[in-house]
PDB file of N, CA, C and O in Angstrom:
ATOM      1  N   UNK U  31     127.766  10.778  33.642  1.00  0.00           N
ATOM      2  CA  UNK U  31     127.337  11.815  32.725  1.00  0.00           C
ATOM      3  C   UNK U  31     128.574  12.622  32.309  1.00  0.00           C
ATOM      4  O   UNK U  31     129.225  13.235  33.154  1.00  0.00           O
ATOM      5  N   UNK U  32     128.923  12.623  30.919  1.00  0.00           N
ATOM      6  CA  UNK U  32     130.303  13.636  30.858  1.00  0.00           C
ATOM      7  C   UNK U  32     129.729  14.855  31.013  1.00  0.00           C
ATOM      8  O   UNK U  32     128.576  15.251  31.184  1.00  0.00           O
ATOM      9  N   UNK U  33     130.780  15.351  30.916  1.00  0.00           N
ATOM     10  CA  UNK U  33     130.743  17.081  31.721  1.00  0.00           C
ATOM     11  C   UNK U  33     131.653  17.619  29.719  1.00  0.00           C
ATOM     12  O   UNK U  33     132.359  17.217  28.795  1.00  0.00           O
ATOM     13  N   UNK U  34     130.548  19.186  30.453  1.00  0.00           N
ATOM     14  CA  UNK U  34     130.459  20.385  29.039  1.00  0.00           C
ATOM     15  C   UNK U  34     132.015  19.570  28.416  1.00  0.00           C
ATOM     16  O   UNK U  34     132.851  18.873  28.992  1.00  0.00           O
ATOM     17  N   UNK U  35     131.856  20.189  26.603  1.00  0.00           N
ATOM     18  CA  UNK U  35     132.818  20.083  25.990  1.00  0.00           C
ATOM     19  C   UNK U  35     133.962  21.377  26.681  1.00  0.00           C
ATOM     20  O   UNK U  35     133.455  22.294  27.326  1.00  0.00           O
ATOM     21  N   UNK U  36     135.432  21.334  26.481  1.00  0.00           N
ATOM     22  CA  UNK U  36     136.385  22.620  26.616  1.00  0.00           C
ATOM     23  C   UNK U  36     136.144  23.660  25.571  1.00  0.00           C
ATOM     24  O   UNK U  36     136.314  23.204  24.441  1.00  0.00           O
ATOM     25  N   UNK U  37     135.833  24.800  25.602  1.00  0.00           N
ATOM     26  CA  UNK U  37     135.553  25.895  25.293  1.00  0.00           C
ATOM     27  C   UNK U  37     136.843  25.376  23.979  1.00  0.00           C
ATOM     28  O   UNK U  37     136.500  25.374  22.797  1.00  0.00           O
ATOM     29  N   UNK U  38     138.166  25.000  24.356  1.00  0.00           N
ATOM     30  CA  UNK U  38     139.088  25.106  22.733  1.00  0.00           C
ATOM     31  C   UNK U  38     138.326  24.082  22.039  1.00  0.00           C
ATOM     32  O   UNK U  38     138.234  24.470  20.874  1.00  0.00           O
ATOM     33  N   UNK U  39     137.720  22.941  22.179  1.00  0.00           N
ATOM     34  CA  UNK U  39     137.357  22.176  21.461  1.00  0.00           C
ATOM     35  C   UNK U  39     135.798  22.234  20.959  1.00  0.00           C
ATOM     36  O   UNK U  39     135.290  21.145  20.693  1.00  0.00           O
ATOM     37  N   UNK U  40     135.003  23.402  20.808  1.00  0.00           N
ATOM     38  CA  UNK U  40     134.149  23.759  20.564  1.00  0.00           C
ATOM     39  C   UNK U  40     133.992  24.141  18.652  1.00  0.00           C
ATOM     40  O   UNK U  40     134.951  24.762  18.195  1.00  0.00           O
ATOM     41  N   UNK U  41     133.033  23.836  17.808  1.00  0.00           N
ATOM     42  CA  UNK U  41     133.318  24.020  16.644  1.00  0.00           C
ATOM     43  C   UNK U  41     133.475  25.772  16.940  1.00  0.00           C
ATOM     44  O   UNK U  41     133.095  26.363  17.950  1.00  0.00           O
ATOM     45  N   UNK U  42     134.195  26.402  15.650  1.00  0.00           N
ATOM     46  CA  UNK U  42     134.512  27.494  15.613  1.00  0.00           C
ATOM     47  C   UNK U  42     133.290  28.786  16.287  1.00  0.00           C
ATOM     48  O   UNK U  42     133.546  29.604  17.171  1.00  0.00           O
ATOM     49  N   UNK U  43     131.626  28.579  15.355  1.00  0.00           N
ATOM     50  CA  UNK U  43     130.901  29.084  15.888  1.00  0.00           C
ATOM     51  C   UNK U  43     130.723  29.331  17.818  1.00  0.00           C
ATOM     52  O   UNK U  43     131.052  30.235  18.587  1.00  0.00           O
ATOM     53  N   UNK U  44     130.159  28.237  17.950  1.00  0.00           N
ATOM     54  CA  UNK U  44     130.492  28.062  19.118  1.00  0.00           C
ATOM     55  C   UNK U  44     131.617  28.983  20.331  1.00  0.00           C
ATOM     56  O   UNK U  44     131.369  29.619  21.355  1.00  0.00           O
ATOM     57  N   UNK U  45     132.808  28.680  19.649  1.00  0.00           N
ATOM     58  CA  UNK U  45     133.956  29.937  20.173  1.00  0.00           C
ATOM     59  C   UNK U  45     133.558  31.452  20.403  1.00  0.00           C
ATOM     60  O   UNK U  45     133.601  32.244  21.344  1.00  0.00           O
ATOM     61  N   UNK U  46     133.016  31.470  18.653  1.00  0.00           N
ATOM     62  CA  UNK U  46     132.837  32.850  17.955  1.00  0.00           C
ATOM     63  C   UNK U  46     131.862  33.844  19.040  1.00  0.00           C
ATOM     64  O   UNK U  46     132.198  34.943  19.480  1.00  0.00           O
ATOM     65  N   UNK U  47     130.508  33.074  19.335  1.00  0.00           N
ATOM     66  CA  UNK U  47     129.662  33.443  20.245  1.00  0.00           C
ATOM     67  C   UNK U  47     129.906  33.762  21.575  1.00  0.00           C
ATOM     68  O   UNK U  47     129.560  34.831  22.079  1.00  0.00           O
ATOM     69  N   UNK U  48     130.627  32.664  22.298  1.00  0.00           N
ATOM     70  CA  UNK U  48     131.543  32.940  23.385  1.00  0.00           C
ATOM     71  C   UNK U  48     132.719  34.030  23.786  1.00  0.00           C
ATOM     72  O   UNK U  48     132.916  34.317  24.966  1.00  0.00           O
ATOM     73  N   UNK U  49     133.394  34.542  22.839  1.00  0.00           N
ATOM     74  CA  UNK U  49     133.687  35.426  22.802  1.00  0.00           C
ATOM     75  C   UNK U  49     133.150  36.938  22.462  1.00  0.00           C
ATOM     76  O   UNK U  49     133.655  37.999  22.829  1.00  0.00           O
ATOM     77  N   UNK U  50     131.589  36.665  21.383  1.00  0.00           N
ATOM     78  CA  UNK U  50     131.211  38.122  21.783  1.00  0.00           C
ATOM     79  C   UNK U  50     130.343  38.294  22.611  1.00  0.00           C
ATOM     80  O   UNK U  50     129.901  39.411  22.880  1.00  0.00           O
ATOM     81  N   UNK U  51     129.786  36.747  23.390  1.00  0.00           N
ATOM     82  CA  UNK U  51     129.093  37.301  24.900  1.00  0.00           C
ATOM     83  C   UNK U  51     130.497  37.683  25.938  1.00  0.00           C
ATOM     84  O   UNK U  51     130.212  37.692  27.135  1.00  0.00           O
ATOM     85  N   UNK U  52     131.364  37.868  25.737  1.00  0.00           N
ATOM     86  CA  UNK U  52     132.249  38.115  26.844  1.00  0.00           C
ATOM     87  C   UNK U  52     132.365  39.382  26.324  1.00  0.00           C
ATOM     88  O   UNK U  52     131.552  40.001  27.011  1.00  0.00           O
ATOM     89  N   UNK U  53     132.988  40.396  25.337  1.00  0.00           N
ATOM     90  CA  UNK U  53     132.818  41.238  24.927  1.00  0.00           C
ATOM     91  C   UNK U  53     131.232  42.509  24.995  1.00  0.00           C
ATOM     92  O   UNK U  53     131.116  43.644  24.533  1.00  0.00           O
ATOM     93  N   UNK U  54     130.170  41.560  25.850  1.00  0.00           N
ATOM     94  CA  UNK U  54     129.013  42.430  26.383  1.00  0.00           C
ATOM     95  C   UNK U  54     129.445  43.566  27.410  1.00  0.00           C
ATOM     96  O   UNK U  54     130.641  43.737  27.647  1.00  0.00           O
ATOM     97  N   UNK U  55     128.691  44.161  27.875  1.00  0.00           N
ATOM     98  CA  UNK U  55     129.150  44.867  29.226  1.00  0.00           C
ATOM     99  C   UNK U  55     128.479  44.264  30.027  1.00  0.00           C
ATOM    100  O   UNK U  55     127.543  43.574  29.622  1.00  0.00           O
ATOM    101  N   UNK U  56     128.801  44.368  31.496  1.00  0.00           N
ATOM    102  CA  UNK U  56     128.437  43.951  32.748  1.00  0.00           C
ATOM    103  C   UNK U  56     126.706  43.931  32.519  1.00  0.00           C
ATOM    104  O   UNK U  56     126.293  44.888  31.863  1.00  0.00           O
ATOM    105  N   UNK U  57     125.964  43.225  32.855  1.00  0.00           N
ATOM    106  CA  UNK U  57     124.444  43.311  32.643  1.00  0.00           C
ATOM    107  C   UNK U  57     123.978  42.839  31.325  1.00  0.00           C
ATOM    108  O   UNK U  57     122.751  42.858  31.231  1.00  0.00           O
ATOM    109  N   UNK U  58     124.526  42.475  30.416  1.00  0.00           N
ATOM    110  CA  UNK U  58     124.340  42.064  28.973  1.00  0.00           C
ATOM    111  C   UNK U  58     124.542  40.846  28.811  1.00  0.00           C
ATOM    112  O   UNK U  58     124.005  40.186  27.921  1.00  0.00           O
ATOM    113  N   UNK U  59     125.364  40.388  29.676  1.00  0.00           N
ATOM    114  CA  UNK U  59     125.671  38.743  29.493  1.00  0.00           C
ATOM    115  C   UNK U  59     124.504  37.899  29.833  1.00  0.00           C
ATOM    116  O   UNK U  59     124.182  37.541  30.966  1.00  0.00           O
ATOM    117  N   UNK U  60     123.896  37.618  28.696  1.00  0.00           N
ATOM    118  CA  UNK U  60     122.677  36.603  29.435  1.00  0.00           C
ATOM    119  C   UNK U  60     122.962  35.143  28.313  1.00  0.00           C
ATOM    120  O   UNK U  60     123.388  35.172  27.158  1.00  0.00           O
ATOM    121  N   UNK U  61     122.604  34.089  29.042  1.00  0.00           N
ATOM    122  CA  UNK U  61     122.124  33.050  28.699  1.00  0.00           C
ATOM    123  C   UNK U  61     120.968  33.260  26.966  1.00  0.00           C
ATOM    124  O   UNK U  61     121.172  32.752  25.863  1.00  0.00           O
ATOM    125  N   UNK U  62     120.017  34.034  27.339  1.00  0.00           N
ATOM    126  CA  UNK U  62     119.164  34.363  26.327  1.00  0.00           C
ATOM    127  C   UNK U  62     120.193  35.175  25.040  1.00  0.00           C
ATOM    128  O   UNK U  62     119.941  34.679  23.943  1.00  0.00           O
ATOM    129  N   UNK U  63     120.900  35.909  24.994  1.00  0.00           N
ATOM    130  CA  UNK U  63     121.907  36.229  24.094  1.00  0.00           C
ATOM    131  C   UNK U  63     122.712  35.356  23.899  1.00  0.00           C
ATOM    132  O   UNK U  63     123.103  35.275  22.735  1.00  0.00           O
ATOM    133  N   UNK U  64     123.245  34.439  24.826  1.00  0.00           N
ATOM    134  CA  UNK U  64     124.466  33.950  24.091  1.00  0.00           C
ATOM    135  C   UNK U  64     123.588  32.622  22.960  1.00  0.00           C
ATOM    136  O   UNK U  64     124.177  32.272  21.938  1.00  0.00           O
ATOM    137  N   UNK U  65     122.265  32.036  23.288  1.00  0.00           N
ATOM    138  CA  UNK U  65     121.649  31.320  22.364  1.00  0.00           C
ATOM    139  C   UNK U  65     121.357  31.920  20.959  1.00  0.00           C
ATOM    140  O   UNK U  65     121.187  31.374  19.868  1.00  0.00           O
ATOM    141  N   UNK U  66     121.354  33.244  21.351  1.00  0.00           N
ATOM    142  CA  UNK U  66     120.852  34.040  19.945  1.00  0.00           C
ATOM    143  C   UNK U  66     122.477  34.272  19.341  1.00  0.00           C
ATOM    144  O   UNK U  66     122.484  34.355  18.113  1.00  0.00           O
ATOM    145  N   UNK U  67     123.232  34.337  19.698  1.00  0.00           N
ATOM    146  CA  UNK U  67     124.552  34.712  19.047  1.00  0.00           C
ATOM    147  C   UNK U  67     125.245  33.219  18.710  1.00  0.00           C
ATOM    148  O   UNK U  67     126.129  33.108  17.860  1.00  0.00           O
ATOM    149  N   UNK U  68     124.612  31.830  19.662  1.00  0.00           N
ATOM    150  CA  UNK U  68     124.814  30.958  18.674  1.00  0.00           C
ATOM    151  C   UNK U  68     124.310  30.386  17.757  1.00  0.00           C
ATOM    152  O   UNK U  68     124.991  29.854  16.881  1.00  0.00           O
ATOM    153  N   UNK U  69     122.982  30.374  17.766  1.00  0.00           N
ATOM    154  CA  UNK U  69     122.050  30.895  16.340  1.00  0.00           C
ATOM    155  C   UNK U  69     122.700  31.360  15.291  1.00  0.00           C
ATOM    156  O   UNK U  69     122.886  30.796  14.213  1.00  0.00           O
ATOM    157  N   UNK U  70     123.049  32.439  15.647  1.00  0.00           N
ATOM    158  CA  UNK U  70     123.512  33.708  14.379  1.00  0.00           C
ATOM    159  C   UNK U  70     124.770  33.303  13.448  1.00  0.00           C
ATOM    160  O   UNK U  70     124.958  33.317  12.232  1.00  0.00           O
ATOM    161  N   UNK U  71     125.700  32.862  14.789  1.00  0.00           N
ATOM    162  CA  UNK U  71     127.060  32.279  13.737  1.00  0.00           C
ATOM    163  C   UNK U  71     127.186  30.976  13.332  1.00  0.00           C
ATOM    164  O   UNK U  71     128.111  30.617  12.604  1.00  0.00           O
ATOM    165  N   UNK U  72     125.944  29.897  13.927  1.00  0.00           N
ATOM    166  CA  UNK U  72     126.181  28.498  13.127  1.00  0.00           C
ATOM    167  C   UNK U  72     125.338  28.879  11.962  1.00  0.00           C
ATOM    168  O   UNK U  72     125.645  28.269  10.938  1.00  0.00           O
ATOM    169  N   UNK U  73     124.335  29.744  11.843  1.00  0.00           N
ATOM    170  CA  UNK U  73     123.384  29.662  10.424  1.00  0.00           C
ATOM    171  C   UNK U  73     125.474  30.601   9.527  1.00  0.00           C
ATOM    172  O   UNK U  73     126.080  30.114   8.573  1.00  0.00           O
ATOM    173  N   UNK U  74     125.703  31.271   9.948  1.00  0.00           N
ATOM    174  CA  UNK U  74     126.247  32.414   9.052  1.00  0.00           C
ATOM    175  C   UNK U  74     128.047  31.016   8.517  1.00  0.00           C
ATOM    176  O   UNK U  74     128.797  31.034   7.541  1.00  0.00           O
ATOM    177  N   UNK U  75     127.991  30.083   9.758  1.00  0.00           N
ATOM    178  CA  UNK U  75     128.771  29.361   8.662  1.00  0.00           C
ATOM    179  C   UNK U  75     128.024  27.998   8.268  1.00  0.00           C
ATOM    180  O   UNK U  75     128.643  26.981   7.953  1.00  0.00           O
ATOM    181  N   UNK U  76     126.361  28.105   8.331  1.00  0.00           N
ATOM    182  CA  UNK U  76     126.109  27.049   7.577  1.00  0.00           C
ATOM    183  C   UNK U  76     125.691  25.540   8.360  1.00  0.00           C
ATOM    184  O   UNK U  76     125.304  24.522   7.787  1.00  0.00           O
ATOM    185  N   UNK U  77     125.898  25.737   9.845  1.00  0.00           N
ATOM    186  CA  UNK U  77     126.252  24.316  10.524  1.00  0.00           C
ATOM    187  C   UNK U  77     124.650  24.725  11.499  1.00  0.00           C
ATOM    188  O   UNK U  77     124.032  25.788  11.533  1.00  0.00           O
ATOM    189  N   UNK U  78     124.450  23.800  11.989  1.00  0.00           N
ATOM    190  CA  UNK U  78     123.758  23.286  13.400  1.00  0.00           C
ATOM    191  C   UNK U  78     124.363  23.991  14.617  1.00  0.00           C
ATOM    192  O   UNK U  78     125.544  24.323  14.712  1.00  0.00           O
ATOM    193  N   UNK U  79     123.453  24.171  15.494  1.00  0.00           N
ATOM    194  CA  UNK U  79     124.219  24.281  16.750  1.00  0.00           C
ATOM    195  C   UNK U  79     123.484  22.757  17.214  1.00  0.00           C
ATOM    196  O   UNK U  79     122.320  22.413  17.011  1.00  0.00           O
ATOM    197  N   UNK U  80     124.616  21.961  17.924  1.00  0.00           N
ATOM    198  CA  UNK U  80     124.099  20.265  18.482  1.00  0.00           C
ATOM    199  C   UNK U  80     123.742  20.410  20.414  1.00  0.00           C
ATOM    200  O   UNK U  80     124.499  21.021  21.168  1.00  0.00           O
ATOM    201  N   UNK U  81     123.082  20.047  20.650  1.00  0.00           N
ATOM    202  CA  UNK U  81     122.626  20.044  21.908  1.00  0.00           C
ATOM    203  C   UNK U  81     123.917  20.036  22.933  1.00  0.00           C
ATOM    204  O   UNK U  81     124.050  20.927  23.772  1.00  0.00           O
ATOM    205  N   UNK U  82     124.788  19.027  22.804  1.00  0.00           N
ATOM    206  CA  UNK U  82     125.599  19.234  23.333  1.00  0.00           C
ATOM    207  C   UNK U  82     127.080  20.480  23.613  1.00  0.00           C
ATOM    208  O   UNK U  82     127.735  20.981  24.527  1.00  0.00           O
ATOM    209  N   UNK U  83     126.961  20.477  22.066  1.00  0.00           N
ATOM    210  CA  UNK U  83     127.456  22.286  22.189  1.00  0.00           C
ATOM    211  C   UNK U  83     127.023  23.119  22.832  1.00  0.00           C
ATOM    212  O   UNK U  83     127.850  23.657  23.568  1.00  0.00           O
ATOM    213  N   UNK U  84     125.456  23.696  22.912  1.00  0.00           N
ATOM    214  CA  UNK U  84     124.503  24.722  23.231  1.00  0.00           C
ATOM    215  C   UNK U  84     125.291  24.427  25.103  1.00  0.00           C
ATOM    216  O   UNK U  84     126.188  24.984  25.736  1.00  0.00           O
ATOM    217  N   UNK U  85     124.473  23.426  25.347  1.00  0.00           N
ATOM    218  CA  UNK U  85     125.052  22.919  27.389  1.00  0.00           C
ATOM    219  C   UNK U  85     126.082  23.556  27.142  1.00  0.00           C
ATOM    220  O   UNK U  85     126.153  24.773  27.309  1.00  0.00           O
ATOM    221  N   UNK U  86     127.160  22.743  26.650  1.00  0.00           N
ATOM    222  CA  UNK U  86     128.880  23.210  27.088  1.00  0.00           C
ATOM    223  C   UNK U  86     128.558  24.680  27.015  1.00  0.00           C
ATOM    224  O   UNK U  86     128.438  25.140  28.150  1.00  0.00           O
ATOM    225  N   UNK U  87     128.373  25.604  26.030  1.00  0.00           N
ATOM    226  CA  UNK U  87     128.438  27.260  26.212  1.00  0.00           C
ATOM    227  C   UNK U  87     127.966  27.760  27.623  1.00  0.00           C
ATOM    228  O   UNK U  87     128.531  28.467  28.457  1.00  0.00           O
ATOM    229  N   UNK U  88     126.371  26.968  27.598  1.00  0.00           N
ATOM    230  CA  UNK U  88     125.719  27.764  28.897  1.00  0.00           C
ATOM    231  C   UNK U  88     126.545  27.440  30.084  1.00  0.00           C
ATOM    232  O   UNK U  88     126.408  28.164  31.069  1.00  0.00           O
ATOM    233  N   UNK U  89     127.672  26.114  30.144  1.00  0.00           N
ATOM    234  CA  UNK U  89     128.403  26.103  31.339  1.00  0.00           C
ATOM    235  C   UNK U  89     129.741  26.679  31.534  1.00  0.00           C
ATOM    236  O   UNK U  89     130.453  26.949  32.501  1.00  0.00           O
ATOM    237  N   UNK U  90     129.811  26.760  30.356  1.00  0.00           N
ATOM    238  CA  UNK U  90     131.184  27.587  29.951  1.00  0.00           C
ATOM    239  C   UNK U  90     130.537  29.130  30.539  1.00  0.00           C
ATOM    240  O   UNK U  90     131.148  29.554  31.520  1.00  0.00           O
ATOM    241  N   UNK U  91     129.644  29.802  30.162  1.00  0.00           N
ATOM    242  CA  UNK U  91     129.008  31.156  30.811  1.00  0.00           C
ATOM    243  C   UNK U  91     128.840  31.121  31.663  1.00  0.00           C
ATOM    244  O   UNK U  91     129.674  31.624  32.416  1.00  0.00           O
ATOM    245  N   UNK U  92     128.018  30.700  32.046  1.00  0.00           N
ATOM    246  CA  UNK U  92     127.722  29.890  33.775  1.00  0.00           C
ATOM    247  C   UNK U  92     129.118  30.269  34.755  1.00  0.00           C
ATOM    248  O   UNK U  92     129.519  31.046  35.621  1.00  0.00           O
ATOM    249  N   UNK U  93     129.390  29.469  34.180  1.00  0.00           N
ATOM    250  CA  UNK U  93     130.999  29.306  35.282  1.00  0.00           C
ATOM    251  C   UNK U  93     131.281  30.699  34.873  1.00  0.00           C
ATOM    252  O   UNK U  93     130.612  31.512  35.510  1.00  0.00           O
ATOM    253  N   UNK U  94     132.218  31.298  33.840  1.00  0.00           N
ATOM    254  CA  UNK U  94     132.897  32.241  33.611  1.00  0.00           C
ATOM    255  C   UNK U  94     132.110  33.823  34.292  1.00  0.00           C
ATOM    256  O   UNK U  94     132.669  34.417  35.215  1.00  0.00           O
ATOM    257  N   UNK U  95     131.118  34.213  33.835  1.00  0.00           N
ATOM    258  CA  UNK U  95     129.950  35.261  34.669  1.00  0.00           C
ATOM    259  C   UNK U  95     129.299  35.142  35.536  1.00  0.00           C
ATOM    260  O   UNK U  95     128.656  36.132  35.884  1.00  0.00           O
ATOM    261  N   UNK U  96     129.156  33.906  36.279  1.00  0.00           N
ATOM    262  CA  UNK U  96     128.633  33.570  37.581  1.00  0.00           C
ATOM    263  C   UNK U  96     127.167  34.287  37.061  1.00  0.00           C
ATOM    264  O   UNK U  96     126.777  35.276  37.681  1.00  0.00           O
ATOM    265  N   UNK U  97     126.392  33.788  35.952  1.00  0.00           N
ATOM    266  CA  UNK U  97     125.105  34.254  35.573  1.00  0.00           C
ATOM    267  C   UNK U  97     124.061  33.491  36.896  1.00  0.00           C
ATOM    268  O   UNK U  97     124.219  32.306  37.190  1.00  0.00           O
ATOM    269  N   UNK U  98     123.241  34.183  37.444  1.00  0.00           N
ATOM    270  CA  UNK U  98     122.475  33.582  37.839  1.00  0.00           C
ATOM    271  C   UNK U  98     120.985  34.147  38.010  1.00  0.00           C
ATOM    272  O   UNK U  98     121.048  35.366  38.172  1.00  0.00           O
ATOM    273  N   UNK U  99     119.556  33.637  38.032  1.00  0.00           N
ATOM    274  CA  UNK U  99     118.453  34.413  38.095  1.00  0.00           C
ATOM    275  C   UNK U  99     118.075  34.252  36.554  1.00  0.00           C
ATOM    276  O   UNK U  99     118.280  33.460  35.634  1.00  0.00           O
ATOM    277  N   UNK U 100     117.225  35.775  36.857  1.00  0.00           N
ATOM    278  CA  UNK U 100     117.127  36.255  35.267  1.00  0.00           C
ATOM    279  C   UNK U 100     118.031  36.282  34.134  1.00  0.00           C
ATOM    280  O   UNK U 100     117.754  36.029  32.961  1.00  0.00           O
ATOM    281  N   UNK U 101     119.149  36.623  34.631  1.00  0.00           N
ATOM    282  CA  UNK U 101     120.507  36.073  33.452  1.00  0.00           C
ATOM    283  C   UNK U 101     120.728  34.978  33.135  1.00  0.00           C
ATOM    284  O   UNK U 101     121.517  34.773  32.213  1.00  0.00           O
ATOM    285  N   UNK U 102     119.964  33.701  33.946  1.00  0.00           N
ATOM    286  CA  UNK U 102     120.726  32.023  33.464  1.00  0.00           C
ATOM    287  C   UNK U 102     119.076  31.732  32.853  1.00  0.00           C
ATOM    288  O   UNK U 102     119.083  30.537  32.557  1.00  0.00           O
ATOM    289  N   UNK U 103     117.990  32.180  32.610  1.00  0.00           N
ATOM    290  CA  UNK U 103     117.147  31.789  32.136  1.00  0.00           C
ATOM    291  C   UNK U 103     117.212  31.119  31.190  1.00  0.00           C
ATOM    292  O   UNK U 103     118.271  31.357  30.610  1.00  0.00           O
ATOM    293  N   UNK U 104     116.302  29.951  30.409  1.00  0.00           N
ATOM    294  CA  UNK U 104     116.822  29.321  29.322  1.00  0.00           C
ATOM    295  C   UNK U 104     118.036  28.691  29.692  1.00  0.00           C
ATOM    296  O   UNK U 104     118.509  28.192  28.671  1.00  0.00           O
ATOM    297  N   UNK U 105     118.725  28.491  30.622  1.00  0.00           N
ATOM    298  CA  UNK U 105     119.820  27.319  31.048  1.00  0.00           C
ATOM    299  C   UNK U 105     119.245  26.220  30.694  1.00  0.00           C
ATOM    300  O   UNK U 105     118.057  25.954  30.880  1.00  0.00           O
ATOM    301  N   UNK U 106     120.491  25.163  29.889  1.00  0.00           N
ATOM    302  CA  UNK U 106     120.390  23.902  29.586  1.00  0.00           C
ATOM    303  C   UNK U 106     120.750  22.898  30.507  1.00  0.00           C
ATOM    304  O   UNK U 106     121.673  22.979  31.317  1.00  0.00           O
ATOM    305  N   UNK U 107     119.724  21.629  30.296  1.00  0.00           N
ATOM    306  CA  UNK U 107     120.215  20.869  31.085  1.00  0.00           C
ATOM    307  C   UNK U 107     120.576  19.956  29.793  1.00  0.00           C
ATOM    308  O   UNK U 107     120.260  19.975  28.604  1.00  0.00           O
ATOM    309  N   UNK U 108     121.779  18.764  31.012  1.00  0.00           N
ATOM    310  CA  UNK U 108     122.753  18.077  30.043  1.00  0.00           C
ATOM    311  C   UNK U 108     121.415  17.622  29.132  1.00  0.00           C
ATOM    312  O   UNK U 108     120.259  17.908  29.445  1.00  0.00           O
ATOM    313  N   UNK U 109     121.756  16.956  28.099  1.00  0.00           N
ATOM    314  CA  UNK U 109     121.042  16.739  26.946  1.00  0.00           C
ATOM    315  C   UNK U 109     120.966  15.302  26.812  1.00  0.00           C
ATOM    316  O   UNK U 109     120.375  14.802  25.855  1.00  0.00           O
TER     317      UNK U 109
END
C-alpha cells in the first residue's frame, strides 16, 4: 500500500489548506476543518480535491498535531 503523498508534492490547494490548519490555535486543528478548508481552496482554484490527496493531508495532520479523538474524526482511510 503506498504511503500519504509529501506535503511538497501536494497540488497547491492542498498546501494552501495545510498551512492555514497550522495557522489555527491549539484546539482548532481538527480533521473536520482541515476537509472544509480543502473544499474551500480546490473549488476557489477550480480543481477536485482526489481521494488520495484528502488521506495524505489527514496524515500529514495526523502526524504533525498528534490529532486524536474528537479532533481526528472524519479520518481517512487509504483510499
Amino acid at each position: 500500500m503506498p504511503d500519504a503523498i509529501p506535503q511538497h508534492n501536494l497540488p497547491i490547494p492542498a498546501r494552501c489548506a495545510l498551512e492555514y490548519l497550522e495557522a489555527q490555535g491549539l484546539g482548532n486543528r481538527t480533521i473536520a476543518k482541515l476537509d472544509s478548508y480543502l473544499d474551500h481552496y480546490s473549488k476557489a482554484y477550480g480543481q477536485t480535491v482526489e481521494p488520495m490527496v484528502r488521506f495524505s493531508c489527514h496524515r500529514i495532520a495526523l502526524r504533525r498535531y498528534e490529532l486524536s479523538e474528537a479532533d481526528a474524526t472524519g479520518l481517512m482511510e487509504h483510499p
